[in-house]
Steps between C-alpha positions, in 0.01 A plus 500: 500500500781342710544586902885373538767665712694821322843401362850702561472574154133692582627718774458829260181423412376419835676795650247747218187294614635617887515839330172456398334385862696797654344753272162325477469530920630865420865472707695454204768767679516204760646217292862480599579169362704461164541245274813422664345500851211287396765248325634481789211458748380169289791349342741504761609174728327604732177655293269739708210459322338335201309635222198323263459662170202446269596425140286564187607495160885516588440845736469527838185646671436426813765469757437366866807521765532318871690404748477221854327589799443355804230516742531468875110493564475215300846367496540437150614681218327707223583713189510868480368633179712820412356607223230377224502680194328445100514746250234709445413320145452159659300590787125308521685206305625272808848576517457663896324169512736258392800661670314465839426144428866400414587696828263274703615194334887644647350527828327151524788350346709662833242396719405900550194535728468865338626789211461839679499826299420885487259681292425887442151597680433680129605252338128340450544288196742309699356470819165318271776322321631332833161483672375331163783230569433442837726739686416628788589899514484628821392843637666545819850419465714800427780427303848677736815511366889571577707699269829440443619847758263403680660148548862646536349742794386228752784244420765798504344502940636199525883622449 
């Protein structure tokens, strides 16, 4: 197995293991990203995010994607993890594992004091998969979030 970052050249087959996440959390009518868009969101000059991609024999199975934070509490920075995804086949064989490690080596290696992330209440198998690894998955945070119309509303009072 190799844990490296996904090449330009990858983009369509990390955009189907995106597919993949979105239908396996059941919002595949969600995913509004292309291949194009997702091209563009890592390879550009000024890249948005990153993506790790677990290799085995030549095919790519596992797929982990991130981006910089930054913590005012603590006053250092951290990673977000977007999204963490392996196949269904390679599940129970490390991959999750191995992805997470590379991601904390990343985050030592930028002096990151944390990696923050989201995960389903139903999604049990992964909440013991991040508890197993020493996560921490807390209970009373509720996740809130600002659509895009939503966004345009309140700036559109400032005009």
């Amino acid at each position: 197995m190799n844990i490296r970052h996904v090449e330009q050249s990858e983009i369509s087959q990390l955009f189907a293991l995106l597919q993949a996440k979105a239908e396996f959390d059941g919002c595949a009518d969600s995913l509004r990203a292309t291949v194009s868009t997702l091209r563009e969101a890592i390879f550009s000059e000024r890249p948005l995010a990153q993506a790790l991609v677990a290799e085995v024999d030549g095919r790519l199975v596992g797929m982990a994607t991130y981006y910089p934070i930054f913590s005012s509490f603590i006053a250092r920075p951290g990673l977000w993890l977007d999204d963490l995804y392996v196949d269904e086949a390679y599940r129970s064989r490390s991959v999750g594992r191995r992805l997470m490690e590379r991601l904390c080596r990343i985050a030592c290696d930028n002096g990151c004091a944390r990696i923050d992330w989201l995960v389903a209440v139903a999604n049990a198998r992964g909440i013991d998969f991040y508890r197993l690894i020493g996560a921490e998955v807390s209970v009373e945070v509720r996740h809130a979030r600002l659509g895009e119309a939503a966004i345009r509303k309140l700036a559109d009072r400032l005009e």
